[in-house]
mmCIF file of N, CA and C in Angstrom:
data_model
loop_
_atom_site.group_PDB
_atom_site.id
_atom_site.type_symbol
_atom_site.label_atom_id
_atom_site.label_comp_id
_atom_site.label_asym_id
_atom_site.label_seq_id
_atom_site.Cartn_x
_atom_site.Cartn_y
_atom_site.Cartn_z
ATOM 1 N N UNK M 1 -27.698 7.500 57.827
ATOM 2 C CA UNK M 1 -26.594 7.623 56.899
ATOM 3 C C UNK M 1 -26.648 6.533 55.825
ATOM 4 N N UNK M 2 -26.928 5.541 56.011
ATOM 5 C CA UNK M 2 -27.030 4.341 55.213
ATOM 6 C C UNK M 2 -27.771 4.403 54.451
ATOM 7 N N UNK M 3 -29.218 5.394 54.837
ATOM 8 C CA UNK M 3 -29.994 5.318 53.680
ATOM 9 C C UNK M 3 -29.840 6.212 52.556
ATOM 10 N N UNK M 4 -29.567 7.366 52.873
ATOM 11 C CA UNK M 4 -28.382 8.375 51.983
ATOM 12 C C UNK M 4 -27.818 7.434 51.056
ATOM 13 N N UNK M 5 -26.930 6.684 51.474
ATOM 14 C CA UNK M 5 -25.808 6.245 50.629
ATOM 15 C C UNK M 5 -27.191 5.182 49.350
ATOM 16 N N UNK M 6 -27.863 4.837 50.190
ATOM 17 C CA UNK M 6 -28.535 3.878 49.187
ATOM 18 C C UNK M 6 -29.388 5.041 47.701
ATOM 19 N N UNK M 7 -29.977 6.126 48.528
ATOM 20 C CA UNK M 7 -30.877 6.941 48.459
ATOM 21 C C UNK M 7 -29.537 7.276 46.685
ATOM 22 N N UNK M 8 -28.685 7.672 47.246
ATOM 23 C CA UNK M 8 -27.679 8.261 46.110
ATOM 24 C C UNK M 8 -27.173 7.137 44.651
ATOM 25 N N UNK M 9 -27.123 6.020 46.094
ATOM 26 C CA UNK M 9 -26.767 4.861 44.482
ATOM 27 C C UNK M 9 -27.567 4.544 43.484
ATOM 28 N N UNK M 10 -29.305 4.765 44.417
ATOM 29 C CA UNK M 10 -30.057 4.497 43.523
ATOM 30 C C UNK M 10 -30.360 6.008 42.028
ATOM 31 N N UNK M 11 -29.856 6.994 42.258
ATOM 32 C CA UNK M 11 -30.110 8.202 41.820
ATOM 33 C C UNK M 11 -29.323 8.001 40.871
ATOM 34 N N UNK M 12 -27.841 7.589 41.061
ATOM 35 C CA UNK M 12 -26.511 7.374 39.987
ATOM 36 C C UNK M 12 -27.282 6.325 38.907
ATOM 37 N N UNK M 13 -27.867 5.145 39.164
ATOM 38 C CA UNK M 13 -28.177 4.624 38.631
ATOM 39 C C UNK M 13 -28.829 4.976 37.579
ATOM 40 N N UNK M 14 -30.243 5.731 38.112
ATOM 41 C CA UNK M 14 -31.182 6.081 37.176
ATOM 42 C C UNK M 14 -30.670 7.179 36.346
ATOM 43 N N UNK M 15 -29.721 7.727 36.289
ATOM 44 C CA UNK M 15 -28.868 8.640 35.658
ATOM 45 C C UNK M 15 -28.054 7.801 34.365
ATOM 46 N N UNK M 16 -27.398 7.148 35.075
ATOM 47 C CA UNK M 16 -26.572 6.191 34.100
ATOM 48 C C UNK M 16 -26.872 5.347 33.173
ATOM 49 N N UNK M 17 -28.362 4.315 33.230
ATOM 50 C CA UNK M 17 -28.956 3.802 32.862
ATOM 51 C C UNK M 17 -29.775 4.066 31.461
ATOM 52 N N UNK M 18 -30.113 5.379 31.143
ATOM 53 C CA UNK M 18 -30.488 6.026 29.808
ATOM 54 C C UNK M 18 -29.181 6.306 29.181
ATOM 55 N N UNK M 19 -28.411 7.220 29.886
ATOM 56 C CA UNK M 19 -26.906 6.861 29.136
ATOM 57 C C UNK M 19 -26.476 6.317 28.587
ATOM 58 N N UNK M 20 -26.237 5.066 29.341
ATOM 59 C CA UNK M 20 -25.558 3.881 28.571
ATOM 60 C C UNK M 20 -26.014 3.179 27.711
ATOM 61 N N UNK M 21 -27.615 3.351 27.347
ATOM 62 C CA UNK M 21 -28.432 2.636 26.424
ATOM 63 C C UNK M 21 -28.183 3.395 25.125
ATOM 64 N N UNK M 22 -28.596 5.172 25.341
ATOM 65 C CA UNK M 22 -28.334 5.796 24.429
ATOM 66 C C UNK M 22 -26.941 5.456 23.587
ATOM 67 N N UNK M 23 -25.980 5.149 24.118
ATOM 68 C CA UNK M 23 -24.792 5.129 23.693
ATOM 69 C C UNK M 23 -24.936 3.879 23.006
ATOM 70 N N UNK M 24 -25.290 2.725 23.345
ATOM 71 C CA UNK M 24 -25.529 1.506 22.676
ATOM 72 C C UNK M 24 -26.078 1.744 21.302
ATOM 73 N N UNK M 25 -27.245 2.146 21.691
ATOM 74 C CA UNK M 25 -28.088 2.374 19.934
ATOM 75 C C UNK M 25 -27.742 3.607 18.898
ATOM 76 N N UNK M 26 -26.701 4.423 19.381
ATOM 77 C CA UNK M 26 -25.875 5.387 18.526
ATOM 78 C C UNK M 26 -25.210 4.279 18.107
ATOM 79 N N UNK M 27 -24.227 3.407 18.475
ATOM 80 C CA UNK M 27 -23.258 2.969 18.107
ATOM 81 C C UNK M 27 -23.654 1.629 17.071
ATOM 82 N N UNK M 28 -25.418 1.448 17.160
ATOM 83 C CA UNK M 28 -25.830 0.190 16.484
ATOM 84 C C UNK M 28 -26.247 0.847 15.240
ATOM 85 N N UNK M 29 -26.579 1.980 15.499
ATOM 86 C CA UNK M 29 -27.117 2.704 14.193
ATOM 87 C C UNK M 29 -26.447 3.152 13.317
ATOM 88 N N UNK M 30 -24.720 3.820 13.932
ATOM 89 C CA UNK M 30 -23.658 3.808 12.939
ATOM 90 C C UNK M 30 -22.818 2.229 12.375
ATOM 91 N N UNK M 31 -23.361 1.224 12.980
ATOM 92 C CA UNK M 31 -22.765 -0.030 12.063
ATOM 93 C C UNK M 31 -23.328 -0.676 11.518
ATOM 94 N N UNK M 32 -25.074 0.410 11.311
ATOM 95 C CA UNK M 32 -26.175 -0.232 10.510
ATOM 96 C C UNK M 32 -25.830 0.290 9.273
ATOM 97 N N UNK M 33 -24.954 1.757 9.214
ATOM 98 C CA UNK M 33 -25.109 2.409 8.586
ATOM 99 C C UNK M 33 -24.037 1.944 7.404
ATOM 100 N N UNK M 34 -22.917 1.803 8.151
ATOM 101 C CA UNK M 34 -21.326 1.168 7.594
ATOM 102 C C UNK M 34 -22.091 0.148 6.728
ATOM 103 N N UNK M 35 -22.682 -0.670 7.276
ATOM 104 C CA UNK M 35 -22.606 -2.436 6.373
ATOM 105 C C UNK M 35 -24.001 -1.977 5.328
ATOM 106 N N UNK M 36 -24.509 -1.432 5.513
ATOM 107 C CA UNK M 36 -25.591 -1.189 4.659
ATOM 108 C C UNK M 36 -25.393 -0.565 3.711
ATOM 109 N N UNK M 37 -24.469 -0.122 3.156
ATOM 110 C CA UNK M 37 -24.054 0.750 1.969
ATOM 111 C C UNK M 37 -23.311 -0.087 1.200
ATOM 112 N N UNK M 38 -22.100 -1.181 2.190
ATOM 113 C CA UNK M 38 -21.274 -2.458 1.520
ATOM 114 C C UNK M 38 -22.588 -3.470 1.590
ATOM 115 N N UNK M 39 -21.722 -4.218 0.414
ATOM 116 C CA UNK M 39 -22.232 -5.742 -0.276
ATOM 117 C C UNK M 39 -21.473 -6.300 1.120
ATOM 118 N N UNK M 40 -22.295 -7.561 1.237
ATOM 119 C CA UNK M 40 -21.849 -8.553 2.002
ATOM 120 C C UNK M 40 -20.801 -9.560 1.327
ATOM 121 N N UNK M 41 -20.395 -9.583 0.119
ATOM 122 C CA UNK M 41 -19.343 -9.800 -0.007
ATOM 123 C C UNK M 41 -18.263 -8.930 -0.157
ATOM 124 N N UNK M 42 -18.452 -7.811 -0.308
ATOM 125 C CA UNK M 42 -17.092 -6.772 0.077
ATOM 126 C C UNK M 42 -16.911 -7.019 1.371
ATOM 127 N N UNK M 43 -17.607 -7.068 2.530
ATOM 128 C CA UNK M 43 -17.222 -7.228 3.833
ATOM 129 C C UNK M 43 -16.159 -8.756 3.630
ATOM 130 N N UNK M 44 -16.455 -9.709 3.180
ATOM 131 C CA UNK M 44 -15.784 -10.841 3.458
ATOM 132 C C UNK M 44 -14.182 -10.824 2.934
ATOM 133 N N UNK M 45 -13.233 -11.683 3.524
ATOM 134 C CA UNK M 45 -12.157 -11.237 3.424
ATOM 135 C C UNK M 45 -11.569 -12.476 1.704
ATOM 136 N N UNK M 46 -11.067 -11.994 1.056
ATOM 137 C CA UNK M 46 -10.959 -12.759 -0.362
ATOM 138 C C UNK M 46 -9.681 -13.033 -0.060
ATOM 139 N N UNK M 47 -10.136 -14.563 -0.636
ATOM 140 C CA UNK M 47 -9.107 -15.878 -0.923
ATOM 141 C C UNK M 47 -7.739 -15.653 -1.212
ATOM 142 N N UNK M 48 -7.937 -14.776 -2.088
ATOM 143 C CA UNK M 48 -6.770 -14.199 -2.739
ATOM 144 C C UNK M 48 -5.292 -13.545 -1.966
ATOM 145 N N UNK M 49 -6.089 -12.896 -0.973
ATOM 146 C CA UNK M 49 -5.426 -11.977 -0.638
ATOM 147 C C UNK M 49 -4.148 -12.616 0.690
ATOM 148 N N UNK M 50 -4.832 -13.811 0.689
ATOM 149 C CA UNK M 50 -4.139 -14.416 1.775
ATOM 150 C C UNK M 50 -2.833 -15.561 0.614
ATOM 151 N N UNK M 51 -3.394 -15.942 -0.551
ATOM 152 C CA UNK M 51 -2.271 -16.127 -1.174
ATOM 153 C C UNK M 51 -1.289 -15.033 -1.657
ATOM 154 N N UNK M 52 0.145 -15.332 -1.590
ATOM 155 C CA UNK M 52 1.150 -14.779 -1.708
ATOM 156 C C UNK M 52 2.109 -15.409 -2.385
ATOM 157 N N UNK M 53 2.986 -14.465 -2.859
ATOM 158 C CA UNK M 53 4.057 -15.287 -3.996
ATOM 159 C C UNK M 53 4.852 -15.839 -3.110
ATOM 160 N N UNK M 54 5.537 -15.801 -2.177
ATOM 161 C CA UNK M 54 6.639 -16.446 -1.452
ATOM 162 C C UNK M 54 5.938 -18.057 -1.132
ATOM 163 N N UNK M 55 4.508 -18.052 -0.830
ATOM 164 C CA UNK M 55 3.769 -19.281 -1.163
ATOM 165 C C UNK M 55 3.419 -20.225 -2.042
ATOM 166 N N UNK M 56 3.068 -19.489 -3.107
ATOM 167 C CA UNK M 56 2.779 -19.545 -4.407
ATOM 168 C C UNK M 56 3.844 -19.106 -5.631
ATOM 169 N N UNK M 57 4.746 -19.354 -5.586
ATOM 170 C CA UNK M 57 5.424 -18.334 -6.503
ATOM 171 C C UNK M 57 5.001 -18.012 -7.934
ATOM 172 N N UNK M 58 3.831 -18.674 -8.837
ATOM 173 C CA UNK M 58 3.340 -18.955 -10.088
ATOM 174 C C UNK M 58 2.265 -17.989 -9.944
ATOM 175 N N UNK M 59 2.203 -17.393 -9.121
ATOM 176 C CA UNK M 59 1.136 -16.334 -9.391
ATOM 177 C C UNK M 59 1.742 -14.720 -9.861
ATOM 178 N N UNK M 60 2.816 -14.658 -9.756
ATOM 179 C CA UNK M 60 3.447 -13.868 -10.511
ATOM 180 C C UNK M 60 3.911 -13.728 -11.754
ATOM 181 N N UNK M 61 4.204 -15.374 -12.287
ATOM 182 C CA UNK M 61 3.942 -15.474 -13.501
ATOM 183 C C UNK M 61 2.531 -16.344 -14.294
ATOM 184 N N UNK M 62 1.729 -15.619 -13.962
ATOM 185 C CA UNK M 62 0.161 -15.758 -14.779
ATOM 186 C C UNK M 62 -0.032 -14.799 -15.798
ATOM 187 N N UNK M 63 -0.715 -15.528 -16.938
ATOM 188 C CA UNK M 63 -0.585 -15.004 -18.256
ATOM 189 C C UNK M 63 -0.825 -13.255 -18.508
ATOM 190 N N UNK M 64 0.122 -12.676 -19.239
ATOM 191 C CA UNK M 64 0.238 -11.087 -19.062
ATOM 192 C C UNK M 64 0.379 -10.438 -18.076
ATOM 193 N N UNK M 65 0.953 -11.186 -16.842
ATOM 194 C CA UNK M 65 1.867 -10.910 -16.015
ATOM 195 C C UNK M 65 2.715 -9.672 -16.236
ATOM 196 N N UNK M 66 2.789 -8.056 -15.847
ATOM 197 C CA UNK M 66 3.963 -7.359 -15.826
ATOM 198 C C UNK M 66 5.371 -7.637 -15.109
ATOM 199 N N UNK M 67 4.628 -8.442 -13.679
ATOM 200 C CA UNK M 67 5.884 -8.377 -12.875
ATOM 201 C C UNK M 67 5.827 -10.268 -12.120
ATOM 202 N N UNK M 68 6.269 -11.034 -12.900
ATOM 203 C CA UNK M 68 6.985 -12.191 -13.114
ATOM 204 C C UNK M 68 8.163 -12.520 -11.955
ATOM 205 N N UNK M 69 8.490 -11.498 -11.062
ATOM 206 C CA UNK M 69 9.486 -11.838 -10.208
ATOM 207 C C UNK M 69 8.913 -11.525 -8.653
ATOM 208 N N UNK M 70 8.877 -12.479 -7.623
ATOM 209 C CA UNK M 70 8.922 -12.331 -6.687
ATOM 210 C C UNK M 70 9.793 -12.099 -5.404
ATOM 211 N N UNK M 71 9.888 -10.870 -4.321
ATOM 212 C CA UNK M 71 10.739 -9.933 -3.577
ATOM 213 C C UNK M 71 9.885 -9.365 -2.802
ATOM 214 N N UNK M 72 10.483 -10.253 -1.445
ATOM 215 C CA UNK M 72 9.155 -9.825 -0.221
ATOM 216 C C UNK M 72 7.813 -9.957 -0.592
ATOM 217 N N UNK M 73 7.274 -11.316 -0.984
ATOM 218 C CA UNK M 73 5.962 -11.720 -0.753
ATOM 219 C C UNK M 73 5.272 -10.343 -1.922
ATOM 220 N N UNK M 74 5.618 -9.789 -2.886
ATOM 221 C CA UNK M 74 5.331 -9.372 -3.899
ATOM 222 C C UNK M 74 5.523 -9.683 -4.965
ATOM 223 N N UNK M 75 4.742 -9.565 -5.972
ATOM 224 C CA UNK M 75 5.015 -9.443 -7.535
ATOM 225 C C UNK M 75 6.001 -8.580 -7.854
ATOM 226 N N UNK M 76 7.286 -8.535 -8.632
ATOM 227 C CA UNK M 76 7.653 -7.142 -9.003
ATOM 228 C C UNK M 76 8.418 -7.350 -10.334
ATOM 229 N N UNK M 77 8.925 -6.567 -11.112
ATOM 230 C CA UNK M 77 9.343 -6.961 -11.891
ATOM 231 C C UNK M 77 11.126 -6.493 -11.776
ATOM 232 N N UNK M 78 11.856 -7.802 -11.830
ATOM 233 C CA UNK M 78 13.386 -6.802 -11.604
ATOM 234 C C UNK M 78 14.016 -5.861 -12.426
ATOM 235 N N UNK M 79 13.918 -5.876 -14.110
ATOM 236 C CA UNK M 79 14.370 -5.381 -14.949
ATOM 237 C C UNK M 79 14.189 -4.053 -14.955
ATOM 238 N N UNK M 80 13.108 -3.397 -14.435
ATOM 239 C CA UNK M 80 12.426 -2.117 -14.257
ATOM 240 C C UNK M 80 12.105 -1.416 -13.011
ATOM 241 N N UNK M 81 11.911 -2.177 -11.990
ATOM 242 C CA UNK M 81 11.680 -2.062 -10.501
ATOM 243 C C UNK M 81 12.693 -1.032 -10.043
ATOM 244 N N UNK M 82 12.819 -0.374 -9.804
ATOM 245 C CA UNK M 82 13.702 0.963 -8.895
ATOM 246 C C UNK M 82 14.213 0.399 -7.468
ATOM 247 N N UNK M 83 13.435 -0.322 -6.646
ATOM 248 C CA UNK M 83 13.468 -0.961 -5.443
ATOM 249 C C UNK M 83 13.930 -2.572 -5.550
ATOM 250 N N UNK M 84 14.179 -2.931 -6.488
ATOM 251 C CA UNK M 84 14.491 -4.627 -6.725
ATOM 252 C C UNK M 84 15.195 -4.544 -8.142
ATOM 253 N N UNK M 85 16.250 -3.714 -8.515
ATOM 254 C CA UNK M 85 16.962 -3.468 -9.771
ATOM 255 C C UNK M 85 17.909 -4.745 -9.901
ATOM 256 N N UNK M 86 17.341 -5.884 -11.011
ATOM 257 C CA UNK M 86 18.632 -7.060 -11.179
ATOM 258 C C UNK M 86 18.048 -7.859 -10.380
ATOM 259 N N UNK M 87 17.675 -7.686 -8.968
ATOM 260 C CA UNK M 87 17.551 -8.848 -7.750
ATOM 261 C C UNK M 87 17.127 -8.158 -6.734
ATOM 262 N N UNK M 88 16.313 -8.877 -5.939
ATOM 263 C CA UNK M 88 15.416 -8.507 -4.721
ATOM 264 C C UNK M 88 16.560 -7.430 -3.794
ATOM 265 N N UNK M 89 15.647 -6.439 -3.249
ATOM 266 C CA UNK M 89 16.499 -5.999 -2.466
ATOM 267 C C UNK M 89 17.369 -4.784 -2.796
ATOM 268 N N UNK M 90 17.965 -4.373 -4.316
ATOM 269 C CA UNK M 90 19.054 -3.652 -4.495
ATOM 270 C C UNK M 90 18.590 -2.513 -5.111
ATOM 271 N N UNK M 91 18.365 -1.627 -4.591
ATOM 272 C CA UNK M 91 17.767 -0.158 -5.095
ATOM 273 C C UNK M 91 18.833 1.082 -5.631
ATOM 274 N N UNK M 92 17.831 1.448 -6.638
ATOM 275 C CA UNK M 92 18.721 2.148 -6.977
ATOM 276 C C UNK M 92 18.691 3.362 -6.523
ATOM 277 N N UNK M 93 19.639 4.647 -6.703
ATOM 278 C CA UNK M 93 20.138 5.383 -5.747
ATOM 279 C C UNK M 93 19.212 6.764 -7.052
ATOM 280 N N UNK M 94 18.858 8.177 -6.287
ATOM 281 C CA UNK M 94 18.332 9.127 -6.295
ATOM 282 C C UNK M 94 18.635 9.214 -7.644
ATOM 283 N N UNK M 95 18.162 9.344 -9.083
ATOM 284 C CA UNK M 95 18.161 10.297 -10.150
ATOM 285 C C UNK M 95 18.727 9.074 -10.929
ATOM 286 N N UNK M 96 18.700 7.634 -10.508
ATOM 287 C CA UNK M 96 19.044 6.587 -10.983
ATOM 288 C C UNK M 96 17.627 5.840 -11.842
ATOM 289 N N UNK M 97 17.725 5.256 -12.321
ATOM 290 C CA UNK M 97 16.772 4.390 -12.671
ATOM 291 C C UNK M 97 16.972 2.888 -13.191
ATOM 292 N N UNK M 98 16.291 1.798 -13.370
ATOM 293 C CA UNK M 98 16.498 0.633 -13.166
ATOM 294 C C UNK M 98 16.158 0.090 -15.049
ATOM 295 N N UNK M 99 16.907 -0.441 -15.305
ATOM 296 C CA UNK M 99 17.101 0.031 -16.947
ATOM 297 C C UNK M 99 17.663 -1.765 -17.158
ATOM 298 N N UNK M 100 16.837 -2.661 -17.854
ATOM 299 C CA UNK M 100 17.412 -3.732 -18.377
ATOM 300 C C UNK M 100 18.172 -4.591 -16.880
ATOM 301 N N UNK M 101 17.720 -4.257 -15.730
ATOM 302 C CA UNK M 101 18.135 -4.796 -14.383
ATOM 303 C C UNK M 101 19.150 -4.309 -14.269
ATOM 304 N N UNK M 102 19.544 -2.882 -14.055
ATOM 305 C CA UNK M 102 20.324 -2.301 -14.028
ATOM 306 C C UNK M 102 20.583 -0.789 -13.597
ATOM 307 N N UNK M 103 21.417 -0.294 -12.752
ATOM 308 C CA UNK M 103 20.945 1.035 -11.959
ATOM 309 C C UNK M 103 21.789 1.953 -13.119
ATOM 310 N N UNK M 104 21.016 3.199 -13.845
ATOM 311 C CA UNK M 104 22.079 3.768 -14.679
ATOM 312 C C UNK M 104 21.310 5.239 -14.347
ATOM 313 N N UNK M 105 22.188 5.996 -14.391
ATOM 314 C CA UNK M 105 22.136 7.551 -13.954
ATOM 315 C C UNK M 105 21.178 7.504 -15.483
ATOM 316 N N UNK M 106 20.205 8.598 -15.161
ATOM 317 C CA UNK M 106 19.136 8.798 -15.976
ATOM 318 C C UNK M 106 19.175 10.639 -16.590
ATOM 319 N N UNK M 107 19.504 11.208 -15.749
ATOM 320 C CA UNK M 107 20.535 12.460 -16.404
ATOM 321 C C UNK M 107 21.553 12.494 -16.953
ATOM 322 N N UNK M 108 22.521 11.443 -17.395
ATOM 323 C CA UNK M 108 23.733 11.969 -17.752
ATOM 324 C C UNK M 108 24.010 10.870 -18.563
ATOM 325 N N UNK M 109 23.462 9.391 -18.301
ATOM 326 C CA UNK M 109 23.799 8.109 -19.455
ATOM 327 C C UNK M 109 23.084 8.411 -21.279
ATOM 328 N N UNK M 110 24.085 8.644 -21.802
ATOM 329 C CA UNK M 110 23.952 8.631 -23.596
ATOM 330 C C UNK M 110 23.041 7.271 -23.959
ATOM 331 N N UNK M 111 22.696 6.449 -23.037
ATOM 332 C CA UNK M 111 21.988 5.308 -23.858
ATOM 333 C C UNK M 111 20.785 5.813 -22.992
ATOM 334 N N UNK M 112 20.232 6.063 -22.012
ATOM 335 C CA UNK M 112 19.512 5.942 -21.304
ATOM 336 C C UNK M 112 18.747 7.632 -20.832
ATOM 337 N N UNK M 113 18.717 8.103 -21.609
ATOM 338 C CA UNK M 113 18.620 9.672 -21.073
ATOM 339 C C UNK M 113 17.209 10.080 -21.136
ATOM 340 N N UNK M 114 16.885 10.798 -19.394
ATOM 341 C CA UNK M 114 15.480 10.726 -19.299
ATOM 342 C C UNK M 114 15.035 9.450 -19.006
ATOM 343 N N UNK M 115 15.156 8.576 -19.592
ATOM 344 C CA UNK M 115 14.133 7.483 -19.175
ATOM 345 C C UNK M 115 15.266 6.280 -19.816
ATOM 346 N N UNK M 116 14.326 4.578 -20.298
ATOM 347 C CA UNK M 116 15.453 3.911 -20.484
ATOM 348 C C UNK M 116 15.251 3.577 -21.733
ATOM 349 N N UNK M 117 16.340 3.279 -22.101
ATOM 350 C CA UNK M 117 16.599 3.651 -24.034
ATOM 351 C C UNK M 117 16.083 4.631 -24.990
ATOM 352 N N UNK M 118 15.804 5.305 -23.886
ATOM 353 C CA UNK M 118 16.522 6.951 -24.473
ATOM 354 C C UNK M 118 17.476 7.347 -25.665
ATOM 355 N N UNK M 119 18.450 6.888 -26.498
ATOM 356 C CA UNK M 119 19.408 7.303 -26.960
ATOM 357 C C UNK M 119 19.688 8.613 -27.393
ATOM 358 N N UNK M 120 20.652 9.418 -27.138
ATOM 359 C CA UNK M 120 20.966 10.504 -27.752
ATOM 360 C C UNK M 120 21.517 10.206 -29.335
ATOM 361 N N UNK M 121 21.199 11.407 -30.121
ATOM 362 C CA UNK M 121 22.006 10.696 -31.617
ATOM 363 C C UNK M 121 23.673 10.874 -30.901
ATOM 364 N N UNK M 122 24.230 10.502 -32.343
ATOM 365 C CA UNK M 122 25.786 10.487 -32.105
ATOM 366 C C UNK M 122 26.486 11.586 -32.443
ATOM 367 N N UNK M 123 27.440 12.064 -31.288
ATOM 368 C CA UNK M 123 27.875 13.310 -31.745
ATOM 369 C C UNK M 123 27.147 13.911 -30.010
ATOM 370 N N UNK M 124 26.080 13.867 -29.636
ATOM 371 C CA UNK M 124 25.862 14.660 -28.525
ATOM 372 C C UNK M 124 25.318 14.290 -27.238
ATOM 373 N N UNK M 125 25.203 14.886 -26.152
ATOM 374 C CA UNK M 125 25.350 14.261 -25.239
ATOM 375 C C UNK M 125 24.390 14.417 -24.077
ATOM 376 N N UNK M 126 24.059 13.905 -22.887
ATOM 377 C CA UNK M 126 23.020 13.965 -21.794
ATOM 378 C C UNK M 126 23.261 14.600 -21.130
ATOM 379 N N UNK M 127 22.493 15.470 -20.742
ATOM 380 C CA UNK M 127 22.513 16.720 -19.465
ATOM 381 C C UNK M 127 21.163 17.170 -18.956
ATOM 382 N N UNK M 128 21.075 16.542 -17.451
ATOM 383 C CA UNK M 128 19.679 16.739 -16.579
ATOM 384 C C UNK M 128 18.613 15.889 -17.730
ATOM 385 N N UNK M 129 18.926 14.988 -18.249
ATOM 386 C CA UNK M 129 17.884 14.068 -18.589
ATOM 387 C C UNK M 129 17.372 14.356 -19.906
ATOM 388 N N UNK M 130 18.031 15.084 -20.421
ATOM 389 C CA UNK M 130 18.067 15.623 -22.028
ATOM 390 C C UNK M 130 19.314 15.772 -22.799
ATOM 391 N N UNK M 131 18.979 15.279 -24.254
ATOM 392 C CA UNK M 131 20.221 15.162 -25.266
ATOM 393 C C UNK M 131 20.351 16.254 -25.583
ATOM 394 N N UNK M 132 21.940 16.785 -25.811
ATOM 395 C CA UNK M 132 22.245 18.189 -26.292
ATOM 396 C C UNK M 132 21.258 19.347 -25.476
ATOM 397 N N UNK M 133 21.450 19.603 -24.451
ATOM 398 C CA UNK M 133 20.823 20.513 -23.598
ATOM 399 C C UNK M 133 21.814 21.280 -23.604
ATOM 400 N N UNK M 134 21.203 22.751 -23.495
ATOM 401 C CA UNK M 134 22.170 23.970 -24.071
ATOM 402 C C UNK M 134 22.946 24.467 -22.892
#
């Protein structure tokens, strides 16, 4: 009986043994494949990315900067931002838009219609995001 049992372990073995190799050099050949197409500096992780404005806050305002204000470890800009309208944090609400740091209905505001400073002439008025809509 004992030798059975040996007789079998040794059988599992020689079974398993090409297996597990095969599987090794599939798996060396697809991460030959990955890095060999990238630059070895795309693989590396950039400097940059680990600075952040809540760290740094002057990296948001660097020259031609759009978005000068920092809100949650981002750049953003408040005056225009939909998600940070005026000040970090205060979003504006569905069909709203963020206008001079400011949440103003974008369908229906006479200064702001459609988009921001929009103006309708005088005399007519905003409806669904257009002046004098029939």
């Amino acid at each position: 009986m004992e030798s059975v049992k040996k007789v079998l372990f040794l059988l599992s073995l020689v079974i398993l043994i090409p297996v597990i190799l095969a599987f090794e050099t599939t798996q060396e050949v697809q991460e030959d494949k990955n890095t060999s197409t990238r630059s070895r500096f795309l693989v590396q992780t950039s400097p940059r990315a680990l600075a952040t404005c809540d760290i740094f806050p002057r990296i948001c305002r660097g020259k031609g900067s759009q978005k000068p204000d920092c809100c949650r470890k981002q750049c953003v800009n408040v005056m225009t931002d939909n998600l940070n309208c005026g000040q970090c944090g205060r979003k504006c609400r569905y069909g709203e838009g963020c206008c001079k740091g400011q949440c103003v209905s974008l369908m229906y505001d006479r200064n702001h219609c459609g988009g921001c400073n929009n103006k309708c002439k005088k005399g007519s008025y905003c409806r669904y995001g257009m002046c004098s809509y029939a």
